[in-house]
mmCIF file of C-alpha atoms and ligand atoms in Angstrom:
data_model
loop_
_atom_site.group_PDB
_atom_site.id
_atom_site.type_symbol
_atom_site.label_atom_id
_atom_site.label_comp_id
_atom_site.label_asym_id
_atom_site.label_seq_id
_atom_site.Cartn_x
_atom_site.Cartn_y
_atom_site.Cartn_z
ATOM 1 C CA MET A 661 0.000 0.000 0.000
ATOM 2 C CA SER A 662 1.378 3.407 -0.825
ATOM 3 C CA GLU A 663 0.777 6.776 0.752
ATOM 4 C CA ILE A 664 0.070 9.736 -1.536
ATOM 5 C CA VAL A 665 0.916 13.198 -0.260
ATOM 6 C CA VAL A 666 -0.421 16.089 -2.341
ATOM 7 C CA LEU A 667 1.203 19.476 -1.743
ATOM 8 C CA GLU A 668 0.727 22.983 -3.084
ATOM 9 C CA ASP A 669 3.623 23.334 -5.516
ATOM 10 C CA GLU A 670 7.096 22.161 -6.503
ATOM 11 C CA ALA A 671 8.739 24.073 -3.655
ATOM 12 C CA ALA A 672 6.560 22.221 -1.149
ATOM 13 C CA VAL A 673 7.428 18.908 -2.837
ATOM 14 C CA ALA A 674 11.144 19.695 -2.447
ATOM 15 C CA ARG A 675 10.685 20.583 1.230
ATOM 16 C CA GLU A 676 8.778 17.385 1.914
ATOM 17 C CA LEU A 677 11.437 15.333 0.142
ATOM 18 C CA ALA A 678 14.131 16.955 2.277
ATOM 19 C CA GLU A 679 12.069 16.314 5.433
ATOM 20 C CA ARG A 680 11.552 12.657 4.534
ATOM 21 C CA PHE A 681 15.278 12.260 3.902
ATOM 22 C CA VAL A 682 16.132 13.729 7.312
ATOM 23 C CA THR A 683 13.563 11.569 9.114
ATOM 24 C CA ALA A 684 14.719 8.398 7.379
ATOM 25 C CA ALA A 685 18.366 9.186 8.154
ATOM 26 C CA ARG A 686 17.721 9.953 11.819
ATOM 27 C CA GLU A 687 15.516 6.909 12.394
ATOM 28 C CA THR A 688 18.012 4.616 10.670
ATOM 29 C CA LEU A 689 21.063 6.061 12.423
ATOM 30 C CA ALA A 690 19.385 5.623 15.809
ATOM 31 C CA GLU A 691 19.528 1.885 15.166
ATOM 32 C CA ARG A 692 22.357 1.214 12.740
ATOM 33 C CA PRO A 693 25.889 2.500 12.100
ATOM 34 C CA SER A 694 25.196 3.909 8.648
ATOM 35 C CA PHE A 695 22.357 5.105 6.421
ATOM 36 C CA ALA A 696 22.325 3.944 2.779
ATOM 37 C CA VAL A 697 20.386 6.157 0.374
ATOM 38 C CA ALA A 698 19.965 5.722 -3.376
ATOM 39 C CA LEU A 699 19.593 9.044 -5.172
ATOM 40 C CA THR A 700 17.618 9.790 -8.312
ATOM 41 C CA GLY A 701 18.290 12.101 -11.238
ATOM 42 C CA GLY A 702 15.844 14.165 -13.255
ATOM 43 C CA SER A 703 14.803 17.742 -12.613
ATOM 44 C CA THR A 704 12.642 17.259 -9.499
ATOM 45 C CA PRO A 705 15.225 16.336 -6.823
ATOM 46 C CA GLY A 706 17.744 19.178 -7.377
ATOM 47 C CA PRO A 707 15.929 21.726 -5.178
ATOM 48 C CA ALA A 708 15.576 19.129 -2.393
ATOM 49 C CA TYR A 709 19.261 18.234 -2.603
ATOM 50 C CA ARG A 710 20.126 21.945 -2.313
ATOM 51 C CA MET A 711 17.890 22.293 0.741
ATOM 52 C CA LEU A 712 19.536 19.322 2.417
ATOM 53 C CA ALA A 713 22.942 20.936 1.965
ATOM 54 C CA ALA A 714 21.823 24.171 3.665
ATOM 55 C CA ALA A 715 20.467 25.209 7.076
ATOM 56 C CA PRO A 716 18.365 24.000 8.804
ATOM 57 C CA TYR A 717 18.490 20.541 7.194
ATOM 58 C CA ARG A 718 22.278 20.375 7.024
ATOM 59 C CA GLU A 719 22.581 20.381 10.806
ATOM 60 C CA ARG A 720 19.944 17.703 11.298
ATOM 61 C CA VAL A 721 21.817 14.807 9.670
ATOM 62 C CA GLU A 722 25.051 13.142 10.756
ATOM 63 C CA TRP A 723 26.476 13.220 7.240
ATOM 64 C CA SER A 724 29.626 11.257 8.091
ATOM 65 C CA ARG A 725 27.392 8.189 8.556
ATOM 66 C CA VAL A 726 25.481 8.531 5.267
ATOM 67 C CA ARG A 727 26.446 6.377 2.270
ATOM 68 C CA PHE A 728 25.256 7.589 -1.138
ATOM 69 C CA PHE A 729 24.279 5.324 -4.032
ATOM 70 C CA PHE A 730 22.393 5.896 -7.291
ATOM 71 C CA GLY A 731 19.263 4.261 -8.677
ATOM 72 C CA ASP A 732 20.255 4.933 -12.267
ATOM 73 C CA GLU A 733 22.764 6.774 -14.399
ATOM 74 C CA ARG A 734 23.136 8.048 -17.916
ATOM 75 C CA CYS A 735 26.112 6.614 -19.830
ATOM 76 C CA VAL A 736 28.138 9.799 -19.761
ATOM 77 C CA PRO A 737 31.238 10.863 -17.806
ATOM 78 C CA PRO A 738 30.679 12.113 -14.246
ATOM 79 C CA ASN A 739 31.333 15.745 -15.170
ATOM 80 C CA ASP A 740 28.796 15.715 -18.029
ATOM 81 C CA PRO A 741 25.787 18.031 -17.494
ATOM 82 C CA ASP A 742 23.510 14.978 -18.027
ATOM 83 C CA SER A 743 25.183 12.896 -15.326
ATOM 84 C CA ASN A 744 22.993 12.080 -12.321
ATOM 85 C CA TYR A 745 26.137 11.938 -10.212
ATOM 86 C CA ARG A 746 27.014 15.458 -11.315
ATOM 87 C CA LEU A 747 23.569 16.743 -10.346
ATOM 88 C CA ALA A 748 23.930 15.221 -6.874
ATOM 89 C CA HIS A 749 27.504 16.402 -6.577
ATOM 90 C CA ASP A 750 26.823 19.998 -7.559
ATOM 91 C CA THR A 751 23.713 20.405 -5.431
ATOM 92 C CA MET A 752 24.438 18.341 -2.315
ATOM 93 C CA LEU A 753 27.504 16.106 -2.116
ATOM 94 C CA GLY A 754 29.972 18.866 -2.988
ATOM 95 C CA PRO A 755 28.496 21.552 -0.712
ATOM 96 C CA LEU A 756 28.306 19.024 2.157
ATOM 97 C CA GLU A 757 31.922 17.947 1.488
ATOM 98 C CA ILE A 758 30.985 14.271 1.504
ATOM 99 C CA PRO A 759 34.230 12.274 1.218
ATOM 100 C CA PRO A 760 34.561 10.270 -2.043
ATOM 101 C CA GLU A 761 34.757 6.997 -0.104
ATOM 102 C CA HIS A 762 31.154 7.496 1.039
ATOM 103 C CA ILE A 763 29.841 8.014 -2.518
ATOM 104 C CA PHE A 764 29.181 4.967 -4.689
ATOM 105 C CA ARG A 765 28.370 6.089 -8.196
ATOM 106 C CA LEU A 766 27.492 4.154 -11.333
ATOM 107 C CA HIS A 767 30.355 4.556 -13.796
ATOM 108 C CA GLY A 768 28.513 5.940 -16.816
ATOM 109 C CA GLU A 769 31.800 6.494 -18.612
ATOM 110 C CA ASP A 770 32.689 2.766 -18.699
ATOM 111 C CA ASP A 771 31.445 -0.052 -20.922
ATOM 112 C CA PRO A 772 27.779 -0.407 -19.775
ATOM 113 C CA SER A 773 27.892 -4.177 -19.129
ATOM 114 C CA GLU A 774 31.096 -3.886 -17.157
ATOM 115 C CA ALA A 775 29.800 -0.885 -15.254
ATOM 116 C CA ALA A 776 26.608 -2.777 -14.352
ATOM 117 C CA ALA A 777 28.583 -5.808 -13.128
ATOM 118 C CA ALA A 778 30.972 -3.591 -11.154
ATOM 119 C CA TYR A 779 28.086 -1.777 -9.458
ATOM 120 C CA ALA A 780 26.415 -5.064 -8.545
ATOM 121 C CA ARG A 781 29.671 -6.056 -6.796
ATOM 122 C CA THR A 782 29.772 -2.686 -5.034
ATOM 123 C CA LEU A 783 26.199 -3.116 -3.797
ATOM 124 C CA ARG A 784 26.934 -6.613 -2.492
ATOM 125 C CA GLU A 785 30.085 -5.433 -0.700
ATOM 126 C CA GLN A 786 28.587 -2.286 0.772
ATOM 127 C CA LEU A 787 25.065 -3.386 1.635
ATOM 128 C CA GLY A 788 25.570 -7.074 2.379
ATOM 129 C CA GLU A 789 22.474 -9.126 3.122
ATOM 130 C CA PRO A 790 19.658 -8.227 3.033
ATOM 131 C CA LEU A 791 20.676 -6.049 0.099
ATOM 132 C CA ALA A 792 18.367 -3.172 0.950
ATOM 133 C CA PHE A 793 18.656 0.603 0.833
ATOM 134 C CA ASP A 794 17.391 2.441 3.882
ATOM 135 C CA LEU A 795 15.904 5.020 1.535
ATOM 136 C CA LEU A 796 15.339 4.901 -2.214
ATOM 137 C CA LEU A 797 14.492 8.151 -3.977
ATOM 138 C CA LEU A 798 12.756 7.949 -7.335
ATOM 139 C CA GLY A 799 11.084 10.150 -9.911
ATOM 140 C CA MET A 800 8.642 9.382 -12.686
ATOM 141 C CA GLY A 801 8.840 10.397 -16.340
ATOM 142 C CA PRO A 802 5.781 11.464 -18.364
ATOM 143 C CA ASP A 803 5.815 8.004 -19.999
ATOM 144 C CA GLY A 804 5.645 6.240 -16.624
ATOM 145 C CA HIS A 805 9.325 5.320 -16.436
ATOM 146 C CA THR A 806 11.211 5.283 -13.190
ATOM 147 C CA ALA A 807 14.939 4.989 -12.574
ATOM 148 C CA SER A 808 15.929 3.889 -16.112
ATOM 149 C CA LEU A 809 13.202 1.272 -16.494
ATOM 150 C CA PHE A 810 11.394 2.393 -19.630
ATOM 151 C CA PRO A 811 8.144 1.217 -21.241
ATOM 152 C CA GLY A 812 8.707 -2.098 -22.989
ATOM 153 C CA TYR A 813 11.466 -3.118 -20.574
ATOM 154 C CA GLN A 814 11.263 -6.869 -20.142
ATOM 155 C CA LEU A 815 10.420 -6.731 -16.466
ATOM 156 C CA TYR A 816 9.307 -10.295 -16.227
ATOM 157 C CA LYS A 817 12.423 -11.686 -17.827
ATOM 158 C CA GLU A 818 14.557 -10.476 -14.956
ATOM 159 C CA ASN A 819 16.730 -13.002 -13.227
ATOM 160 C CA ALA A 820 18.559 -12.047 -10.086
ATOM 161 C CA ALA A 821 20.601 -9.290 -11.798
ATOM 162 C CA LEU A 822 20.954 -6.243 -9.596
ATOM 163 C CA VAL A 823 22.018 -3.697 -12.188
ATOM 164 C CA ARG A 824 21.420 -3.579 -15.946
ATOM 165 C CA PRO A 825 22.371 -1.519 -18.963
ATOM 166 C CA THR A 826 19.225 -0.218 -20.686
ATOM 167 C CA ILE A 827 18.337 1.811 -23.734
ATOM 168 C CA ALA A 828 15.995 4.744 -23.336
ATOM 169 C CA PRO A 829 13.393 5.499 -26.033
ATOM 170 C CA SER A 830 14.382 7.996 -28.721
ATOM 171 C CA TYR A 831 12.461 10.843 -27.051
ATOM 172 C CA MET A 832 14.888 10.767 -24.125
ATOM 173 C CA LYS A 833 18.054 12.813 -24.353
ATOM 174 C CA VAL A 834 20.629 10.170 -23.417
ATOM 175 C CA ALA A 835 19.891 6.738 -24.888
ATOM 176 C CA HIS A 836 22.311 4.504 -23.005
ATOM 177 C CA ARG A 837 21.585 4.106 -19.307
ATOM 178 C CA LEU A 838 22.380 1.976 -16.296
ATOM 179 C CA THR A 839 19.625 1.075 -13.878
ATOM 180 C CA LEU A 840 19.014 -0.885 -10.730
ATOM 181 C CA THR A 841 16.531 -3.666 -11.371
ATOM 182 C CA PRO A 842 13.105 -4.089 -9.737
ATOM 183 C CA HIS A 843 14.701 -6.780 -7.575
ATOM 184 C CA VAL A 844 16.858 -4.170 -5.784
ATOM 185 C CA LEU A 845 14.349 -1.319 -5.897
ATOM 186 C CA ASN A 846 11.693 -3.395 -4.168
ATOM 187 C CA ALA A 847 14.018 -4.479 -1.390
ATOM 188 C CA ALA A 848 14.323 -0.885 -0.128
ATOM 189 C CA ARG A 849 13.119 -0.183 3.410
ATOM 190 C CA ARG A 850 11.524 3.107 2.329
ATOM 191 C CA VAL A 851 10.745 4.463 -1.131
ATOM 192 C CA VAL A 852 9.947 8.114 -1.750
ATOM 193 C CA LEU A 853 8.894 9.089 -5.258
ATOM 194 C CA ALA A 854 8.533 12.796 -5.996
ATOM 195 C CA THR A 855 6.936 14.178 -9.127
ATOM 196 C CA ALA A 856 5.467 17.550 -9.993
ATOM 197 C CA GLY A 857 3.864 19.634 -12.689
ATOM 198 C CA ALA A 858 0.884 19.455 -15.021
ATOM 199 C CA GLY A 859 2.923 17.367 -17.458
ATOM 200 C CA LYS A 860 2.654 14.446 -15.020
ATOM 201 C CA ALA A 861 -1.098 14.679 -14.356
ATOM 202 C CA GLU A 862 -2.258 12.250 -17.037
ATOM 203 C CA ILE A 863 0.340 9.584 -16.366
ATOM 204 C CA LEU A 864 -0.059 9.835 -12.589
ATOM 205 C CA ALA A 865 -3.777 9.059 -12.867
ATOM 206 C CA GLN A 866 -3.074 6.120 -15.176
ATOM 207 C CA VAL A 867 -0.339 4.732 -12.957
ATOM 208 C CA LEU A 868 -2.241 5.060 -9.683
ATOM 209 C CA GLU A 869 -5.787 4.419 -10.821
ATOM 210 C CA GLY A 870 -5.486 2.523 -14.094
ATOM 211 C CA PRO A 871 -4.908 -1.195 -14.636
ATOM 212 C CA TYR A 872 -1.670 -2.823 -13.500
ATOM 213 C CA ASP A 873 0.501 -2.960 -16.607
ATOM 214 C CA PRO A 874 4.147 -2.391 -15.673
ATOM 215 C CA THR A 875 5.458 -3.195 -19.143
ATOM 216 C CA ARG A 876 3.620 -0.069 -20.236
ATOM 217 C CA TYR A 877 4.028 1.907 -16.993
ATOM 218 C CA PRO A 878 7.267 0.657 -15.424
ATOM 219 C CA VAL A 879 6.831 2.682 -12.233
ATOM 220 C CA GLN A 880 3.980 0.344 -11.291
ATOM 221 C CA ILE A 881 6.571 -2.379 -10.685
ATOM 222 C CA VAL A 882 7.764 -0.478 -7.615
ATOM 223 C CA ARG A 883 6.055 -2.205 -4.717
ATOM 224 C CA PRO A 884 8.523 -2.475 -1.849
ATOM 225 C CA GLU A 885 8.398 -5.964 -0.337
ATOM 226 C CA HIS A 886 8.900 -4.943 3.258
ATOM 227 C CA GLY A 887 8.976 -1.178 3.204
ATOM 228 C CA ALA A 888 6.673 1.747 2.716
ATOM 229 C CA MET A 889 6.230 3.750 -0.476
ATOM 230 C CA THR A 890 5.314 7.424 -0.433
ATOM 231 C CA TRP A 891 4.362 9.499 -3.451
ATOM 232 C CA ILE A 892 4.987 13.217 -3.002
ATOM 233 C CA VAL A 893 3.209 15.174 -5.714
ATOM 234 C CA ASP A 894 2.070 18.714 -6.267
ATOM 235 C CA ARG A 895 -1.474 19.824 -6.935
ATOM 236 C CA ALA A 896 -0.837 20.197 -10.677
ATOM 237 C CA ALA A 897 0.349 16.587 -10.999
ATOM 238 C CA ALA A 898 -2.588 15.382 -8.866
ATOM 239 C CA GLU A 899 -5.138 17.216 -11.011
ATOM 240 C CA ARG A 900 -6.529 14.092 -12.699
ATOM 241 C CA LEU A 901 -6.631 11.870 -9.625
ATOM 242 C CA SER A 902 -10.035 10.995 -8.221
ATOM 243 C CA SER A 903 -10.829 12.867 -5.022
ATOM 244 C CA ALA A 904 -10.623 9.606 -3.066
ATOM 245 C CA VAL A 905 -6.901 9.455 -3.735
ATOM 246 C CA ARG A 906 -6.369 13.184 -3.614
ATOM 247 C CA VAL A 907 -7.143 13.713 0.093
HETATM 248 C C1 6PG B 457 16.859 10.005 -14.719
HETATM 249 C C2 6PG B 457 15.952 9.558 -13.641
HETATM 250 C C3 6PG B 457 14.530 9.379 -14.097
HETATM 251 C C4 6PG B 457 13.752 10.566 -13.545
HETATM 252 C C5 6PG B 457 12.477 10.767 -14.283
HETATM 253 C C6 6PG B 457 11.708 11.966 -13.780
HETATM 254 O O1 6PG B 457 18.016 9.703 -14.674
HETATM 255 O O2 6PG B 457 16.376 10.738 -15.591
HETATM 256 O O3 6PG B 457 16.425 8.898 -12.609
HETATM 257 O O4 6PG B 457 13.911 8.189 -13.765
HETATM 258 O O5 6PG B 457 13.517 10.410 -12.194
HETATM 259 O O6 6PG B 457 12.768 10.949 -15.638
HETATM 260 O O7 6PG B 457 12.401 13.128 -14.054
HETATM 261 P P1 6PG B 457 11.900 14.560 -13.606
HETATM 262 O O8 6PG B 457 12.304 14.748 -12.189
HETATM 263 O O9 6PG B 457 12.662 15.482 -14.516
HETATM 264 O O10 6PG B 457 10.443 14.590 -13.783
#
């Protein structure tokens, strides 16, 4: 079961995302030595990352105990403007001076199959068993994709692979991608998916209220096995939802 939080605008979505991050970090660190978070790319999370790196959020997290991972990456070098790592670095990791040994990025500059295999090894080494993020951040594209799982992705042909190279449809800017598989996404202890704007209204209604068809709407495959999933959306994105869901 997922929780759907509808807020006024994109700024409120960013604030809520930052709040959820802080709460998840504090609750986890009260019980365990480190907090493992998988970051997302796209345009929605940047403002939240910037908030986290500034007062008052900055002081509320013990950053030295946070380990950063990525849910997906574009196959570009880390300093490329399209790199998800670069977005996170410029908005949050750099300003917070997170040491490189606490940042585990997908190597978009390497051969995609090798990069996927290398990241799977990194996840096994760093997370151990159960291989579960404490917090997984996601977004949703206007076609219903999440991470880099695009419509038509052979979701049901997955074996136990943790990370895969994928090809984005031609309407996306960077075709070659690396993505965590549903297997890993659904093991997360908490999932927070933020999306905003009128351009997401139609797809959000289809995804949340339409039939279950994850080959068409890959984000529907995200159903954490043991954790909770929260959608944080703004009023514009929620416009087509029935009032029952909109409360
Ligand atoms: C990426 C993402 C992707 C993103 C969605 C939503 O690398 O592009 O991880 O899944 O979250 O495309 O993007 P917006 O935040 O721009 O709506």
